[in-house]
Structures are given as C-alpha cells and as structure tokens.
mmCIF file of C-alpha atoms in Angstrom:
data_model
loop_
_atom_site.group_PDB
_atom_site.id
_atom_site.type_symbol
_atom_site.label_atom_id
_atom_site.label_comp_id
_atom_site.label_asym_id
_atom_site.label_seq_id
_atom_site.Cartn_x
_atom_site.Cartn_y
_atom_site.Cartn_z
ATOM 1 C CA MET A 30 -101.560 -17.730 -76.527
ATOM 2 C CA GLN A 31 -103.417 -18.305 -73.307
ATOM 3 C CA TRP A 32 -105.208 -15.979 -70.906
ATOM 4 C CA GLN A 33 -103.816 -15.829 -67.386
ATOM 5 C CA VAL A 34 -105.207 -14.468 -64.135
ATOM 6 C CA LEU A 35 -102.481 -13.851 -61.559
ATOM 7 C CA THR A 36 -101.925 -12.050 -58.288
ATOM 8 C CA PHE A 37 -98.873 -9.819 -57.945
ATOM 9 C CA GLU A 38 -97.064 -12.586 -56.046
ATOM 10 C CA GLN A 39 -97.651 -14.970 -58.955
ATOM 11 C CA LEU A 40 -96.198 -12.629 -61.592
ATOM 12 C CA ASP A 41 -92.676 -13.466 -62.707
ATOM 13 C CA THR A 42 -90.363 -10.510 -63.289
ATOM 14 C CA TYR A 43 -90.483 -10.789 -67.100
ATOM 15 C CA THR A 44 -94.292 -10.803 -67.157
ATOM 16 C CA LEU A 45 -94.401 -7.874 -64.731
ATOM 17 C CA TYR A 46 -91.988 -5.935 -66.941
ATOM 18 C CA ALA A 47 -94.025 -6.766 -70.064
ATOM 19 C CA LEU A 48 -97.367 -5.704 -68.565
ATOM 20 C CA LEU A 49 -95.895 -2.455 -67.221
ATOM 21 C CA GLN A 50 -94.328 -1.816 -70.637
ATOM 22 C CA LEU A 51 -97.719 -2.279 -72.320
ATOM 23 C CA ARG A 52 -99.454 0.027 -69.845
ATOM 24 C CA VAL A 53 -96.832 2.748 -70.300
ATOM 25 C CA ASP A 54 -96.907 2.346 -74.092
ATOM 26 C CA VAL A 55 -100.701 2.757 -74.180
ATOM 27 C CA PHE A 56 -101.499 5.183 -71.374
ATOM 28 C CA VAL A 57 -98.376 7.343 -71.212
ATOM 29 C CA VAL A 58 -96.859 7.293 -74.714
ATOM 30 C CA GLU A 59 -99.855 6.798 -77.058
ATOM 31 C CA GLN A 60 -102.149 9.047 -75.067
ATOM 32 C CA ASN A 61 -99.382 11.527 -74.293
ATOM 33 C CA CYS A 62 -100.417 11.506 -70.637
ATOM 34 C CA PRO A 63 -97.731 11.581 -67.973
ATOM 35 C CA TYR A 64 -99.271 10.226 -64.787
ATOM 36 C CA PRO A 65 -98.164 8.088 -61.826
ATOM 37 C CA GLU A 66 -98.428 4.616 -63.382
ATOM 38 C CA LEU A 67 -97.179 2.837 -60.274
ATOM 39 C CA ASP A 68 -99.991 3.445 -57.782
ATOM 40 C CA ASP A 69 -99.557 0.531 -55.336
ATOM 41 C CA ARG A 70 -102.876 -1.014 -56.398
ATOM 42 C CA ASP A 71 -100.972 -3.703 -58.323
ATOM 43 C CA LEU A 72 -99.453 -4.846 -55.035
ATOM 44 C CA HIS A 73 -102.744 -5.371 -53.188
ATOM 45 C CA PRO A 74 -102.974 -9.079 -52.335
ATOM 46 C CA GLN A 75 -106.450 -9.383 -53.889
ATOM 47 C CA THR A 76 -105.677 -7.566 -57.163
ATOM 48 C CA GLN A 77 -106.113 -9.913 -60.100
ATOM 49 C CA HIS A 78 -103.963 -9.257 -63.179
ATOM 50 C CA VAL A 79 -105.715 -10.521 -66.323
ATOM 51 C CA LEU A 80 -103.387 -10.840 -69.288
ATOM 52 C CA LEU A 81 -102.738 -12.428 -72.636
ATOM 53 C CA LYS A 82 -99.177 -13.043 -73.775
ATOM 54 C CA LYS A 83 -97.820 -13.692 -77.232
ATOM 55 C CA GLY A 84 -94.304 -14.968 -76.724
ATOM 56 C CA ASP A 85 -92.697 -12.725 -74.124
ATOM 57 C CA LYS A 86 -95.003 -9.768 -74.872
ATOM 58 C CA VAL A 87 -98.192 -8.972 -73.010
ATOM 59 C CA ILE A 88 -100.667 -7.984 -75.736
ATOM 60 C CA ALA A 89 -103.812 -7.513 -73.618
ATOM 61 C CA TYR A 90 -104.097 -6.576 -69.972
ATOM 62 C CA ALA A 91 -106.467 -5.377 -67.259
ATOM 63 C CA ARG A 92 -106.519 -5.496 -63.510
ATOM 64 C CA VAL A 93 -109.439 -6.351 -61.272
ATOM 65 C CA LEU A 94 -109.395 -4.542 -57.943
ATOM 66 C CA ALA A 95 -110.920 -5.665 -54.662
ATOM 67 C CA PRO A 96 -113.720 -3.663 -53.044
ATOM 68 C CA GLY A 97 -112.362 -0.471 -51.519
ATOM 69 C CA VAL A 98 -109.057 -0.443 -53.416
ATOM 70 C CA ALA A 99 -110.227 2.072 -56.038
ATOM 71 C CA PHE A 100 -113.971 2.370 -55.476
ATOM 72 C CA ASP A 101 -115.621 2.610 -52.066
ATOM 73 C CA HIS A 102 -117.030 -0.787 -51.104
ATOM 74 C CA TYR A 103 -117.071 -2.096 -54.695
ATOM 75 C CA PRO A 104 -114.748 -4.108 -56.911
ATOM 76 C CA GLY A 105 -113.334 -2.286 -59.912
ATOM 77 C CA VAL A 106 -111.644 -2.840 -63.230
ATOM 78 C CA GLY A 107 -108.844 -0.676 -64.557
ATOM 79 C CA ARG A 108 -105.825 -0.314 -66.841
ATOM 80 C CA VAL A 109 -107.734 -2.080 -69.625
ATOM 81 C CA CYS A 110 -105.487 -2.076 -72.686
ATOM 82 C CA VAL A 111 -104.567 -3.948 -75.844
ATOM 83 C CA SER A 112 -101.255 -3.595 -77.652
ATOM 84 C CA GLN A 113 -101.366 -1.430 -80.765
ATOM 85 C CA THR A 114 -100.200 -4.433 -82.817
ATOM 86 C CA ALA A 115 -103.082 -6.613 -81.560
ATOM 87 C CA ARG A 116 -106.015 -4.231 -81.979
ATOM 88 C CA ARG A 117 -109.017 -4.865 -84.216
ATOM 89 C CA LEU A 118 -108.904 -8.588 -83.384
ATOM 90 C CA GLY A 119 -111.678 -8.517 -80.775
ATOM 91 C CA LEU A 120 -109.265 -8.928 -77.878
ATOM 92 C CA GLY A 121 -110.677 -5.897 -76.056
ATOM 93 C CA GLN A 122 -114.122 -7.508 -76.002
ATOM 94 C CA VAL A 123 -112.721 -10.789 -74.677
ATOM 95 C CA LEU A 124 -110.560 -8.961 -72.130
ATOM 96 C CA VAL A 125 -113.529 -7.089 -70.655
ATOM 97 C CA GLU A 126 -115.600 -10.292 -70.555
ATOM 98 C CA LYS A 127 -112.786 -12.034 -68.685
ATOM 99 C CA THR A 128 -112.340 -9.191 -66.186
ATOM 100 C CA ILE A 129 -116.072 -9.169 -65.464
ATOM 101 C CA ALA A 130 -115.995 -12.939 -64.909
ATOM 102 C CA VAL A 131 -113.003 -12.617 -62.551
ATOM 103 C CA ALA A 132 -114.690 -9.847 -60.562
ATOM 104 C CA LYS A 133 -117.914 -11.858 -60.275
ATOM 105 C CA GLN A 134 -115.985 -14.959 -59.230
ATOM 106 C CA HIS A 135 -114.113 -13.160 -56.445
ATOM 107 C CA TRP A 136 -116.860 -10.735 -55.372
ATOM 108 C CA PRO A 137 -120.223 -12.234 -56.320
ATOM 109 C CA ARG A 138 -123.438 -10.260 -55.958
ATOM 110 C CA MET A 139 -121.650 -6.900 -56.142
ATOM 111 C CA ASP A 140 -121.771 -4.084 -58.685
ATOM 112 C CA ILE A 141 -118.529 -3.565 -60.643
ATOM 113 C CA HIS A 142 -117.224 -0.012 -61.035
ATOM 114 C CA ILE A 143 -114.919 1.519 -63.625
ATOM 115 C CA SER A 144 -113.586 4.937 -64.497
ATOM 116 C CA ALA A 145 -113.866 4.805 -68.283
ATOM 117 C CA GLN A 146 -112.493 7.201 -70.834
ATOM 118 C CA CYS A 147 -115.540 8.940 -72.323
ATOM 119 C CA TYR A 148 -114.829 7.839 -75.873
ATOM 120 C CA LEU A 149 -115.200 4.216 -74.703
ATOM 121 C CA GLN A 150 -118.667 4.683 -73.189
ATOM 122 C CA GLN A 151 -120.478 2.698 -75.902
ATOM 123 C CA PHE A 152 -117.858 -0.055 -75.761
ATOM 124 C CA TYR A 153 -118.501 -0.580 -72.036
ATOM 125 C CA GLU A 154 -122.270 -0.229 -72.464
ATOM 126 C CA GLN A 155 -122.093 -3.268 -74.781
ATOM 127 C CA HIS A 156 -120.937 -5.201 -71.709
ATOM 128 C CA GLY A 157 -123.769 -3.934 -69.515
ATOM 129 C CA PHE A 158 -122.056 -0.974 -67.841
ATOM 130 C CA GLN A 159 -124.188 2.109 -67.217
ATOM 131 C CA SER A 160 -123.079 5.725 -66.842
ATOM 132 C CA ALA A 161 -123.108 6.863 -63.232
ATOM 133 C CA SER A 162 -121.625 10.370 -63.438
ATOM 134 C CA GLU A 163 -121.163 13.391 -65.575
ATOM 135 C CA PRO A 164 -117.846 13.498 -67.451
ATOM 136 C CA TYR A 165 -114.839 14.534 -65.356
ATOM 137 C CA LEU A 166 -111.146 14.970 -65.999
ATOM 138 C CA GLU A 167 -108.762 12.297 -64.807
ATOM 139 C CA ASP A 168 -105.150 12.997 -65.756
ATOM 140 C CA ASP A 169 -106.496 15.625 -68.201
ATOM 141 C CA ILE A 170 -108.531 13.010 -70.091
ATOM 142 C CA PRO A 171 -112.371 13.039 -69.981
ATOM 143 C CA HIS A 172 -113.659 10.065 -67.973
ATOM 144 C CA LEU A 173 -116.995 8.758 -66.821
ATOM 145 C CA LYS A 174 -117.847 6.635 -63.802
ATOM 146 C CA MET A 175 -119.637 3.527 -65.007
ATOM 147 C CA ILE A 176 -121.247 0.682 -63.074
ATOM 148 C CA LEU A 177 -122.106 -2.859 -64.069
ATOM 149 C CA PRO A 178 -125.063 -3.660 -61.806
ATOM 150 C CA TYR A 179 -125.168 -6.973 -60.009
ATOM 151 C CA ARG A 180 -127.613 -9.371 -61.702
#
C-alpha cells in the first residue's frame, strides 16, 4: 500500500471508479444521505486527490481544493473518508496529516478551510483546526466550518 496524490488528469479509470465507489459507500449509503456526489470540483485542474489503495480498492481518500473552489480565497479539504473495512487502523489520522501537507505545499502561508461533520469536531481539533461557525445543516447533516490557521 502506498499513498498517492494525483490530479484528475492523472487518475486512471479504475482508480477513479474505486474512489467514487468509496465516497458513495461512505457518504451516500452509510450515512443514508442522497446528495449530488459529482460536483465538478474533482475536475478542477488544481484539485489534488489523496488516496491509499489496497489492491484495486481505494481504502482512504480525501481531496484538497484550490483557493476559491469551495471556500472563498482559501484552500479546502473535503470528502475525507476511510473504508469501513479499514477503520480503527489510524488511517484517518494519517489521511488528514497528508491532506494538510498537500495543501501547505501547494498553497503555503494560507489558512485551510473545511466543512466538518459536527461529530468529528474533536478529531479535526487534534490536527489544529478551530471552529469558525455555529453548526449548520449541509445535506441534512450537522456541519461546522473549521479553519486550520496558517502558522
């Protein structure tokens, strides 16, 4: 298993299928939340897809978005997920660390923004993120805007 950071153009069709399958499995099926999964942000030329594969399966995934793609003037992280079969192995911690490193590499000296599910607030706080809003509903799930300040 090896972590990869790829643009959309660098994704082969099997990897693209596997990462979309993981995202649908986690965000649509597990969370029983029908929402528009394909939002065109994956296609942005500066979007960085961070993933870990085991065989042909993507078992951990997140995307790092360029400033302005999801958050006004700031880079963002989203679609952070780990396969149900690979949870409790610390992969979520490593995944967030890698996405932060990718964001800092591409957009140094900038805050990083996320829209986190409220139940994950403490998880993201462990990585330095701070709450920046009151809870709000996104796709009928309570979320919180969080910011990792530039340091």
